Coordinates of C-alpha atoms in Angstrom, one line a residue:
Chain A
X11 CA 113.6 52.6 126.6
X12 CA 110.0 53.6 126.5
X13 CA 108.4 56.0 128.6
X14 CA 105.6 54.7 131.0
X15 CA 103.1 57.0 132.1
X16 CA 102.8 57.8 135.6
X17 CA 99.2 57.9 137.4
X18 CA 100.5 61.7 137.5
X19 CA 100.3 61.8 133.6
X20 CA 97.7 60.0 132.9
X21 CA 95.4 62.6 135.4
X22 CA 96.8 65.5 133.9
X23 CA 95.9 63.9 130.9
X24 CA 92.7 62.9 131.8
X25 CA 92.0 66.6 133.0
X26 CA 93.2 67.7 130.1
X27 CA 90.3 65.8 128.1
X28 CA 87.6 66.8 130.2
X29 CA 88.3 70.4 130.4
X30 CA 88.0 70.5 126.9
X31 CA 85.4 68.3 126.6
X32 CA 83.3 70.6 129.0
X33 CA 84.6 73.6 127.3
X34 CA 83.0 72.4 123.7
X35 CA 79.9 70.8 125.2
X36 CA 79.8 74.2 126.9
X37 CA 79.9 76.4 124.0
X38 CA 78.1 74.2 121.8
X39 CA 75.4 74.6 124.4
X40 CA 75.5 78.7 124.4
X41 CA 72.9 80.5 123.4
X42 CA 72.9 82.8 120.8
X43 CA 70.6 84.9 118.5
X44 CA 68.1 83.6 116.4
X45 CA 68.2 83.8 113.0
X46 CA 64.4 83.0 111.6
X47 CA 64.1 86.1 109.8
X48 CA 60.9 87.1 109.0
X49 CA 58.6 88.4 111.9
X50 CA 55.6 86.4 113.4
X51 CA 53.7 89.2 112.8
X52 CA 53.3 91.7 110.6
X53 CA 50.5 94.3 109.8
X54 CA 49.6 97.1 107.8
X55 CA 47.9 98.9 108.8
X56 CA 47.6 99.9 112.6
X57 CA 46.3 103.2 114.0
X58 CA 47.3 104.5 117.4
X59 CA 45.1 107.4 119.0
X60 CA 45.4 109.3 122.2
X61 CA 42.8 111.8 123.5
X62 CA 44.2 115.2 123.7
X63 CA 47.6 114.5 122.3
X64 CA 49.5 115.8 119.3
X65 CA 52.8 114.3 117.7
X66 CA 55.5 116.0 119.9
X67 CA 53.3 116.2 122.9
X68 CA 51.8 113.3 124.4
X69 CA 51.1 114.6 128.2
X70 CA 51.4 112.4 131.2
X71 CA 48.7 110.3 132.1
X72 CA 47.2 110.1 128.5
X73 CA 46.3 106.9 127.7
X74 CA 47.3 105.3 123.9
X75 CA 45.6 102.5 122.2
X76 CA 46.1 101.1 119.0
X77 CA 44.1 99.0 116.7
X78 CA 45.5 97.5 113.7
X79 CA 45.2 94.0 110.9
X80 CA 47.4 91.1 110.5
X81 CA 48.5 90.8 107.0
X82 CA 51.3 88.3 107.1
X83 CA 52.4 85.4 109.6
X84 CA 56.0 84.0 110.0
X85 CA 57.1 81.1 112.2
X86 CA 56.3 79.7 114.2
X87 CA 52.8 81.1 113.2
X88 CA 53.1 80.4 109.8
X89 CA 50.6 77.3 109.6
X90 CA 48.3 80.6 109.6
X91 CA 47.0 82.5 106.5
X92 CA 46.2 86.1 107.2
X93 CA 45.0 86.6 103.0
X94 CA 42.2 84.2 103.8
X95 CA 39.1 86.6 103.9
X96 CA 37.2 83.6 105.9
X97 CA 39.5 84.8 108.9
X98 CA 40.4 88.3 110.1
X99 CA 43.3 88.4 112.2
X100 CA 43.3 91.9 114.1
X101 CA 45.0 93.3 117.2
X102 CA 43.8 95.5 120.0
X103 CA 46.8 97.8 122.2
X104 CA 45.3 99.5 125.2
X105 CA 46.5 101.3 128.4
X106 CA 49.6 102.4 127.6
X107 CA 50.3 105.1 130.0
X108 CA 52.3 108.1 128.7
X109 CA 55.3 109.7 130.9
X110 CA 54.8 112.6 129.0
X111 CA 57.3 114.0 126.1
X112 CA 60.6 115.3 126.1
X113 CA 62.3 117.4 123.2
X114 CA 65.4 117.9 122.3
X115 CA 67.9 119.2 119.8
X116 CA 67.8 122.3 118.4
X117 CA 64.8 124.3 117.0
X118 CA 65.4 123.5 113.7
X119 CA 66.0 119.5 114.1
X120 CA 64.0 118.6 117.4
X121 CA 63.7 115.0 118.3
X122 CA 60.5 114.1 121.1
X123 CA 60.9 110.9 122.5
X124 CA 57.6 109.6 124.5
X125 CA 58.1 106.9 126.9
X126 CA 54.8 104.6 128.1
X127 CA 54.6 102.3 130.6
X128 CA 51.9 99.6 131.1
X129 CA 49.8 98.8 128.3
X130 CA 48.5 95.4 126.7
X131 CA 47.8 93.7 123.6
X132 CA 45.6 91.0 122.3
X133 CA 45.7 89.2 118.6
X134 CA 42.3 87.7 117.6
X135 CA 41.2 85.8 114.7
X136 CA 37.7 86.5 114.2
X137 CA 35.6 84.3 111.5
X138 CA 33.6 87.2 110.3
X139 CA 35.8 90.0 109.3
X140 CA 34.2 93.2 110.1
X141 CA 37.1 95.3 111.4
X142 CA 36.6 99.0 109.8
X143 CA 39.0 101.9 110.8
X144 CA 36.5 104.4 111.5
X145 CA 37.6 108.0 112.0
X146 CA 37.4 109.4 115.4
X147 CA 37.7 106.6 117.8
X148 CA 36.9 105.2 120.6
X149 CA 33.1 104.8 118.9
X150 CA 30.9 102.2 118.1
X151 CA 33.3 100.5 115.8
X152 CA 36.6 101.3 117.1
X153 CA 38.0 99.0 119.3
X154 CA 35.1 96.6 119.1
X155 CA 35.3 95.2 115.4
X156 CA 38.6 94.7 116.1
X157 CA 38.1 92.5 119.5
X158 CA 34.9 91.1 118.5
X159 CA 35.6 87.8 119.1
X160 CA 37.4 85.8 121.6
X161 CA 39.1 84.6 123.6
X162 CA 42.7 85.9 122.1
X163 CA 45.1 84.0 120.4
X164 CA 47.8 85.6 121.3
X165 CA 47.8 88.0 124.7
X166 CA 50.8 90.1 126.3
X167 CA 51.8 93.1 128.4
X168 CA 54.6 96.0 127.3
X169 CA 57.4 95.7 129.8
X170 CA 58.0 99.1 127.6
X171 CA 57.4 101.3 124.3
X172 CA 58.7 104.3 123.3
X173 CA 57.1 106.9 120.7
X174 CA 60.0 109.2 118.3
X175 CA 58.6 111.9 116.6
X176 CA 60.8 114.8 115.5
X177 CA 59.9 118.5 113.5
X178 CA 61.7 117.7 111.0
X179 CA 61.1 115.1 108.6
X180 CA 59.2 116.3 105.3
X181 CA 56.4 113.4 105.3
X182 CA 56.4 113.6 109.4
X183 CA 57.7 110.2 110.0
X184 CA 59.0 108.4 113.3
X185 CA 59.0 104.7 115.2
X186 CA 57.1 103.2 117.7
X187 CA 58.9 100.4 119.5
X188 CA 58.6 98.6 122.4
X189 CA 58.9 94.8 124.2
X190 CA 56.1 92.7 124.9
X191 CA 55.9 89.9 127.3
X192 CA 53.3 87.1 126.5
X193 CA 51.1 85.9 129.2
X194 CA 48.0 84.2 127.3
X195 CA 46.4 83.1 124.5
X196 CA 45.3 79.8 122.9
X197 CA 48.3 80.1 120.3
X198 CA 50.3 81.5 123.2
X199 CA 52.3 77.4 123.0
X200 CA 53.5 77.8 120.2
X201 CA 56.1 80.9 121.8
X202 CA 57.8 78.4 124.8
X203 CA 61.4 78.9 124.6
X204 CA 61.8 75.7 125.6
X205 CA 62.8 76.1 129.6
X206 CA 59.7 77.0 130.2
X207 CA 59.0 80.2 129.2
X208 CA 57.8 82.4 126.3
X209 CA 60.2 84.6 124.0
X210 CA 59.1 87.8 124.5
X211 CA 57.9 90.3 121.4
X212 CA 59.8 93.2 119.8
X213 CA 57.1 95.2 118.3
X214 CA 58.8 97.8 115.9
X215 CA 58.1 99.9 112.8
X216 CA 58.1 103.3 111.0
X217 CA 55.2 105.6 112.3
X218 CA 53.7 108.7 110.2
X219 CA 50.9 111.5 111.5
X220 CA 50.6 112.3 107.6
X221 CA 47.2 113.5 107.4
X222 CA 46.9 113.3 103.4
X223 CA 43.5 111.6 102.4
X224 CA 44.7 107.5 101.9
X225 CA 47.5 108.1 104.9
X226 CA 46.2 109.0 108.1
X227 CA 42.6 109.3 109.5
X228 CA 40.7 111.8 111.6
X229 CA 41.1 111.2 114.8
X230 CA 44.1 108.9 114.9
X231 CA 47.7 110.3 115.4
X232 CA 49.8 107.6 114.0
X233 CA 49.3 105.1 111.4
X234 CA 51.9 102.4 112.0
X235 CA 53.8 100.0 109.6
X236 CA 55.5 97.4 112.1
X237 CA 55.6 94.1 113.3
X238 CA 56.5 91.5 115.8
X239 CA 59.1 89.7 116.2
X240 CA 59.8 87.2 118.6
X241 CA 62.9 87.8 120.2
X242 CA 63.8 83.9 121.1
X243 CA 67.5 82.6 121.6
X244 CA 68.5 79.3 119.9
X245 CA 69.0 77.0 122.8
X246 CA 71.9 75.3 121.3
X247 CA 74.0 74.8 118.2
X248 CA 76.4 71.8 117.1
X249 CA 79.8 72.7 116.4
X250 CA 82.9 70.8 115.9
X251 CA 86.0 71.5 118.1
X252 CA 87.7 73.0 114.8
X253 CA 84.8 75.3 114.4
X254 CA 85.3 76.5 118.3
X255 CA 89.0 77.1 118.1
X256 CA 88.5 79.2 114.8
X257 CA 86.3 81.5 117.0
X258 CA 89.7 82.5 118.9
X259 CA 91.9 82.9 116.0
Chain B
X26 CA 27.0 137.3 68.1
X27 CA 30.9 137.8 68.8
X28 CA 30.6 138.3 72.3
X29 CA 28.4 135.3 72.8
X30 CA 30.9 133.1 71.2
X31 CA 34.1 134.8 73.4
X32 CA 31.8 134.6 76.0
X33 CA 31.1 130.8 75.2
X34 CA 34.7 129.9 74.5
X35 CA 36.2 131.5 78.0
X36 CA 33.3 129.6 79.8
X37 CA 34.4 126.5 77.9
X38 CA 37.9 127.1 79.0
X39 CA 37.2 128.0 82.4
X40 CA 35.3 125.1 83.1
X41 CA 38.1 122.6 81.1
X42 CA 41.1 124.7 82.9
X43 CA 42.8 122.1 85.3
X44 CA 42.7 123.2 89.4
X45 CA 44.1 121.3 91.6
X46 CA 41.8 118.6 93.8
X47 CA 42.6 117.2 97.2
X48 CA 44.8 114.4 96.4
X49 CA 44.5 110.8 98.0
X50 CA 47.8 109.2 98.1
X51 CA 48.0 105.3 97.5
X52 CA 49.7 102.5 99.0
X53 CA 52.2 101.4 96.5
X54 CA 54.2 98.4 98.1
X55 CA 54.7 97.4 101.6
X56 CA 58.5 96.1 102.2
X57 CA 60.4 94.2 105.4
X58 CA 64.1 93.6 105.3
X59 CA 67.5 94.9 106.6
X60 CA 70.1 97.0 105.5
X61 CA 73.9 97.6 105.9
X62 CA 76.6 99.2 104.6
X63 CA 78.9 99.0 101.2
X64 CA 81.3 100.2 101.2
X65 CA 82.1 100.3 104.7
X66 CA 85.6 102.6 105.7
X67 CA 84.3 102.2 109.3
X68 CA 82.2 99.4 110.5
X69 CA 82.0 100.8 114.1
X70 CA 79.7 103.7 112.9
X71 CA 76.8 104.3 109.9
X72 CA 76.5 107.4 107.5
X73 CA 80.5 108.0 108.0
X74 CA 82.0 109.6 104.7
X75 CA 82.5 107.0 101.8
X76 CA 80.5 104.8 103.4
X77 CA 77.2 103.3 101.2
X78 CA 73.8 102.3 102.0
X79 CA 71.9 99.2 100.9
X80 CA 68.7 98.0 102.1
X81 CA 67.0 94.5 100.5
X82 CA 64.1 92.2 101.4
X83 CA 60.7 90.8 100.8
X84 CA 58.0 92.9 99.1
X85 CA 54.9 91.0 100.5
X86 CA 52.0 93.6 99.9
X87 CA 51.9 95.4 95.8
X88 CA 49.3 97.5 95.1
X89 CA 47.8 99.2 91.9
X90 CA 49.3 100.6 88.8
X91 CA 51.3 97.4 89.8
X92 CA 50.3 94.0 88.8
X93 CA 51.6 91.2 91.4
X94 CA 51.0 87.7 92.1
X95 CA 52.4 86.7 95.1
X96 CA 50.7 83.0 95.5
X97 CA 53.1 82.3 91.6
X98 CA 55.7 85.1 92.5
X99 CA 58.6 86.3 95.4
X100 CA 59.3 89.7 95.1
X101 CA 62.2 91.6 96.2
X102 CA 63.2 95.0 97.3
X103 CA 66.9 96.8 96.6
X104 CA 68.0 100.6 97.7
X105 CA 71.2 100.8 96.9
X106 CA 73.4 103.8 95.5
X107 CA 72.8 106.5 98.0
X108 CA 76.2 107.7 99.4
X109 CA 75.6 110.2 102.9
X110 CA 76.4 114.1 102.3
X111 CA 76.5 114.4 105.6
X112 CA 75.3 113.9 109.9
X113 CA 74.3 116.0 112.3
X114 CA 74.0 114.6 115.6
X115 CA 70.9 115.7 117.9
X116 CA 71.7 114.2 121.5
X117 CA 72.5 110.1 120.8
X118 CA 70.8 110.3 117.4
X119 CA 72.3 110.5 114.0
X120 CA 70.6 112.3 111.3
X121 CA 71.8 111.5 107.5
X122 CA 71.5 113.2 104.7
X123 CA 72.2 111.1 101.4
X124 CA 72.1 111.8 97.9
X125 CA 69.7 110.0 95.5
X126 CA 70.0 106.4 95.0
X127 CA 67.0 103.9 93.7
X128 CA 64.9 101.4 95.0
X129 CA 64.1 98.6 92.6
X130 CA 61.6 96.0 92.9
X131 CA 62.1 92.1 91.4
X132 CA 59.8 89.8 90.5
X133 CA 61.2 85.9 90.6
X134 CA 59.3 83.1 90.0
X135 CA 59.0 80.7 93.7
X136 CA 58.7 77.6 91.4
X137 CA 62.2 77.5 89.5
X138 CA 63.4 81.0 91.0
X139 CA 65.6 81.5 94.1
X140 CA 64.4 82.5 97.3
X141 CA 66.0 85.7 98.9
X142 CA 68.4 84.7 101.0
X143 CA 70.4 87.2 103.5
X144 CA 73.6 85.7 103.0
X145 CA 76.3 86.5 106.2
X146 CA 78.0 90.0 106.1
X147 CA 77.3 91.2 102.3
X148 CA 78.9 94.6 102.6
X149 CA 82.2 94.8 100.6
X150 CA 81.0 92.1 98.0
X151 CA 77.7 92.4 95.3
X152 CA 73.8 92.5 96.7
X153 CA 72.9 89.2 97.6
X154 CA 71.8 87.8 94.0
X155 CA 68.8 85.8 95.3
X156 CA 67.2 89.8 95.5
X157 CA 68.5 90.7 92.2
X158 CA 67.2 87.8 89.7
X159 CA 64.1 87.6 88.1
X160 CA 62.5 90.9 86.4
X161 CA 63.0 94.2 87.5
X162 CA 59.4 95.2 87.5
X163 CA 59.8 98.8 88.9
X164 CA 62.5 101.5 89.2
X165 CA 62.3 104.1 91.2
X166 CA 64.4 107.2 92.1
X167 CA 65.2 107.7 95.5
X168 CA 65.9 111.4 96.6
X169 CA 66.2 113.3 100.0
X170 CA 66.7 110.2 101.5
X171 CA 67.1 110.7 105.0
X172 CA 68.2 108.5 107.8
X173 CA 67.7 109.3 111.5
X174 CA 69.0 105.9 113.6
X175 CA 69.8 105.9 117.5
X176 CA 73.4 105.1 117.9
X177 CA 72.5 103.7 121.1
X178 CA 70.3 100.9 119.8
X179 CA 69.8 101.1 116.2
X180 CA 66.6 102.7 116.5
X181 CA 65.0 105.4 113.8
X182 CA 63.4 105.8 110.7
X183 CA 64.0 107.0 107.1
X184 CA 62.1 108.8 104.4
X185 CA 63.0 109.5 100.6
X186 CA 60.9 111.1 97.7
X187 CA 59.6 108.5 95.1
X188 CA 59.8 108.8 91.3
X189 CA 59.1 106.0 89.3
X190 CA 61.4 105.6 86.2
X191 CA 61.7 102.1 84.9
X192 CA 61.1 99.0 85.1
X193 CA 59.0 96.0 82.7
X194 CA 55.5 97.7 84.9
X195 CA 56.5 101.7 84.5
X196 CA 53.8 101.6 81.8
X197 CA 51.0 100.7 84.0
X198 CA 52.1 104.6 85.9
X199 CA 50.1 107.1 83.9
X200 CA 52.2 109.9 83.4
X201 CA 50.5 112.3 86.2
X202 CA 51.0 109.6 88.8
X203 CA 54.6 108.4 89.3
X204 CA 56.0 110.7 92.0
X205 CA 55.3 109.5 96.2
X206 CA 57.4 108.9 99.1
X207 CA 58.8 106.1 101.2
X208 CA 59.2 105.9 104.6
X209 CA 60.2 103.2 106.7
X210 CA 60.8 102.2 110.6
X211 CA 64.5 101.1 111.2
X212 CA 66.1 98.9 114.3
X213 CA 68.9 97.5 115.4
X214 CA 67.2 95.7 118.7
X215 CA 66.2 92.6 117.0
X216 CA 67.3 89.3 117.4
X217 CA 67.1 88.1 113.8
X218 CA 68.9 90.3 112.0
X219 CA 71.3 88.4 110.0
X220 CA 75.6 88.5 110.7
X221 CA 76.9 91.4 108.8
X222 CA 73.8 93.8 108.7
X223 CA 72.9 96.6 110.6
X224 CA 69.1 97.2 111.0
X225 CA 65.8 95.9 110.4
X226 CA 63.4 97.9 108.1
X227 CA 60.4 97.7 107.4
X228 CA 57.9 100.1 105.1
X229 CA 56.0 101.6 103.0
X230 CA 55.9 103.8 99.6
X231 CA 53.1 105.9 98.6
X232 CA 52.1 107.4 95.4
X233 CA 50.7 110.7 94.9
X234 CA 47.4 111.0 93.8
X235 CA 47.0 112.1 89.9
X236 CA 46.2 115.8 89.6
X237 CA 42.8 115.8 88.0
X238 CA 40.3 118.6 86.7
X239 CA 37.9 119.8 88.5
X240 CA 34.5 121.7 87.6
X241 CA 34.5 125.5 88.6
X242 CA 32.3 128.6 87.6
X243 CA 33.8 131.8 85.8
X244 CA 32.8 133.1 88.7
X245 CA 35.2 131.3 90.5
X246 CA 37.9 131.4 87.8
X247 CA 37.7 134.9 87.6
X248 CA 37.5 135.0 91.2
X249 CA 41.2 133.5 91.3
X250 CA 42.7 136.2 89.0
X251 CA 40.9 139.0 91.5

């Protein structure tokens, strides 16, 4: 004789079904890391300078800029072409506030780590490239050829940045790195995260105070090879209900 | 008549006698990628004993003695071979030493080539072939490479001596010109970094200026040996 199911089973049952149902649609709907791999932005070179500072001591209260040109675009800023000579894309970082440096480690291997706070930066494309790294800045050309022309495409404040030098390294090299939140900017769009807001900016890179003629210039303390990239999660991501069990096996 | 002629001849040789100028060093290539470990004993550390370290990407930026097209071509970037000699850890930092290893640059054609691809969680296998096709266009040694990463974040830099020694474009080094130095910014912070890798890098290798001659008086030369 066959089994007829009771309202009992067919709830459980029922249950059953959504709860898995909600549990797929649920992690199908997580968030996870993006995986666009090249940065949006990415320059070489850029020059930070600090009045008054030296590698492994930037005092309290100084204040760091940094000037520096686009060279290469990646989504989803790739519709723009930083080889183009018509267009100079170039970057201004200003009023980052130093906390002041703090060594470590032992005299022979001694790491400085210099954390900022504050600070902002602006991207601008100007149509008549100018920008020129002159020695010694701030002067005449230093920031201005490098802001010439706005309004931004791209503005944003540092929610933090952190300077590592050390004694060390032979060819005196280190990283500047630090998170950017974007606030402005007539490309600014093209960041939305899609609730909303805007995925916020890793700026990273290897930073030297070489001073050998083609390397480093008077009156700057770091030349910096870095980029940006956006750090933006995925909003969601098909998967099958095979593929979700396999992630607890 | 004889001492005018010594006297011509040292004058001739002081003023031929190579000295040492103030050397400009070059921009050689510009490179962004990421690196990991292979082999990998323990995946929950980096620079552990027996462990290898490979870094591969895009080589956007090539400068002079090399010849690039980057609107026809995709080049790539390889370190691989370097094996850590040892860490010493300086508060939550990690500084490795390696031995040499080399850094080799391809050149692939984008229209019938392959486009570098960082496929998932490469250590244990081969590089990633889509880095390794095409020509090798430059060979370089790597030595003193040394690694100094945050094991709190992933967070550091590296730096290596440069010596170029092969490749189809080692011709266009003149033979005075084919030692630099690398250096690149390393982290472990960002969002993109592919299953199965460790860090984004992204950097730089200079080339040493050539030494050249320079003019000097005997007064000068003679001045040296004073």
């Amino acid at each position: 004789m066959a089994m007829r199911a009771t309202p009992f089973v067919v709830e459980t049952t029922m249950k059953r079904w959504l709860t898995t149902l909600c549990a797929v649609l649920a992690l199908a709907a997580m968030s996870r890391p993006a995986h666009a791999v090249g940065p949006v932005l990415d320059w070489d070179p850029a020059y930070f300078w600090m009045p008054g500072a030296t590698f492994n001591n930037m005092p309290a209260g100084g204040i760091m800029q940094a000037v520096g040109t686009v060279d290469q675009f990646g989504s989803p800023l790739d519709f723009l072409n930083a080889t183009m000579p018509a267009t100079e894309y170039t970057f201004y970082i200003n009023s980052l506030n130093s906390l002041g440096t703090t060594a470590f480690g032992p005299p022979a291997t001694t790491i400085y780590t210099t954390f900022f706070t504050g600070g902002t930066i602006d991207v601008y494309a100007d149509p008549t490239p100018d920008a020129v790294f002159a020695p010694n800045p701030s002067n005449g050309q230093v920031p201005s050829t490098f802001t010439d022309l706005g309004p931004p495409i791209l503005s944003g404040v540092f929610t933090s940045l952190v300077v590592t030098t050390n004694n060390y390294t032979v060819f005196k090299v280190g990283n500047i790195e630090g998170n950017i939140n974007w606030t402005g900017g007539t490309l600014l769009s093209y960041f939305g995260n899609g609730t909303g807001g805007y995925c916020p900016g890793l700026l990273t890179g290897g930073a030297t105070w070489n001073t050998a003629p083609g390397v480093g210039i008077p009156g700057y303390l770091f030349r910096h090879d870095g980029k940006i990239d956006l750090q933006c999660p995925v909003p969601t991501a098909k998967s099958s209900w095979g593929r979700v069990k396999q992630l607890y096996r | 008549m004889r001492s005018l002629v010594t006297t011509l001849l040292l004058a001739a040789c002081a003023a031929l006698s190579l000295a040492p100028a103030a050397r400009a060093e070059t921009l050689l290539f510009d490179y962004v990628g990421f690196d990991y470990e292979s082999p990998d004993p323990n995946p929950a550390t980096f620079g552990e004993p027996g462990s290898g370290y490979v870094g591969l990407g895009t080589v956007p930026f090539l400068f002079a003695p090399l010849v690039a097209n980057t609107a026809l071509n995709e080049y790539t970037f390889v370190i691989q071979g370097l094996s850590p000699t040892g860490v010493l850890s300086v508060g939550s930092f990690d500084i490795i030493n390696y031995d040499s290893g080399t850094v080799t640059i391809y050149e692939d054609a984008k229209l019938g080539g392959t486009t570098g691809t960082f496929t998932p969680n490469p250590s244990g296998g081969p590089v990633p072939p889509t880095f390794t096709d095409g020509t090798a266009i430059l060979v370089g040694t790597l030595t003193n490479f040394q690694l100094t990463i945050n094991t709190s974040n992933g967070m550091g830099y590296f730096e290596a001596v440069f010596n170029a020694t092969g490749g189809s474009q080692l011709g266009n080094f003149p033979l005075n010109q084919r030692t630099g130095w690398t250096f690149s910014g390393a982290t472990g912070e960002a969002l993109n970094i592919p299953e199965g890798y460790a860090h984004q890098i992204d950097g730089q290798t200079f080339l040493d200026g050539p030494v050249s001659a320079r003019r000097m008086t005997w007064g000068k030369l003679k001045n040296g040996y004073r």
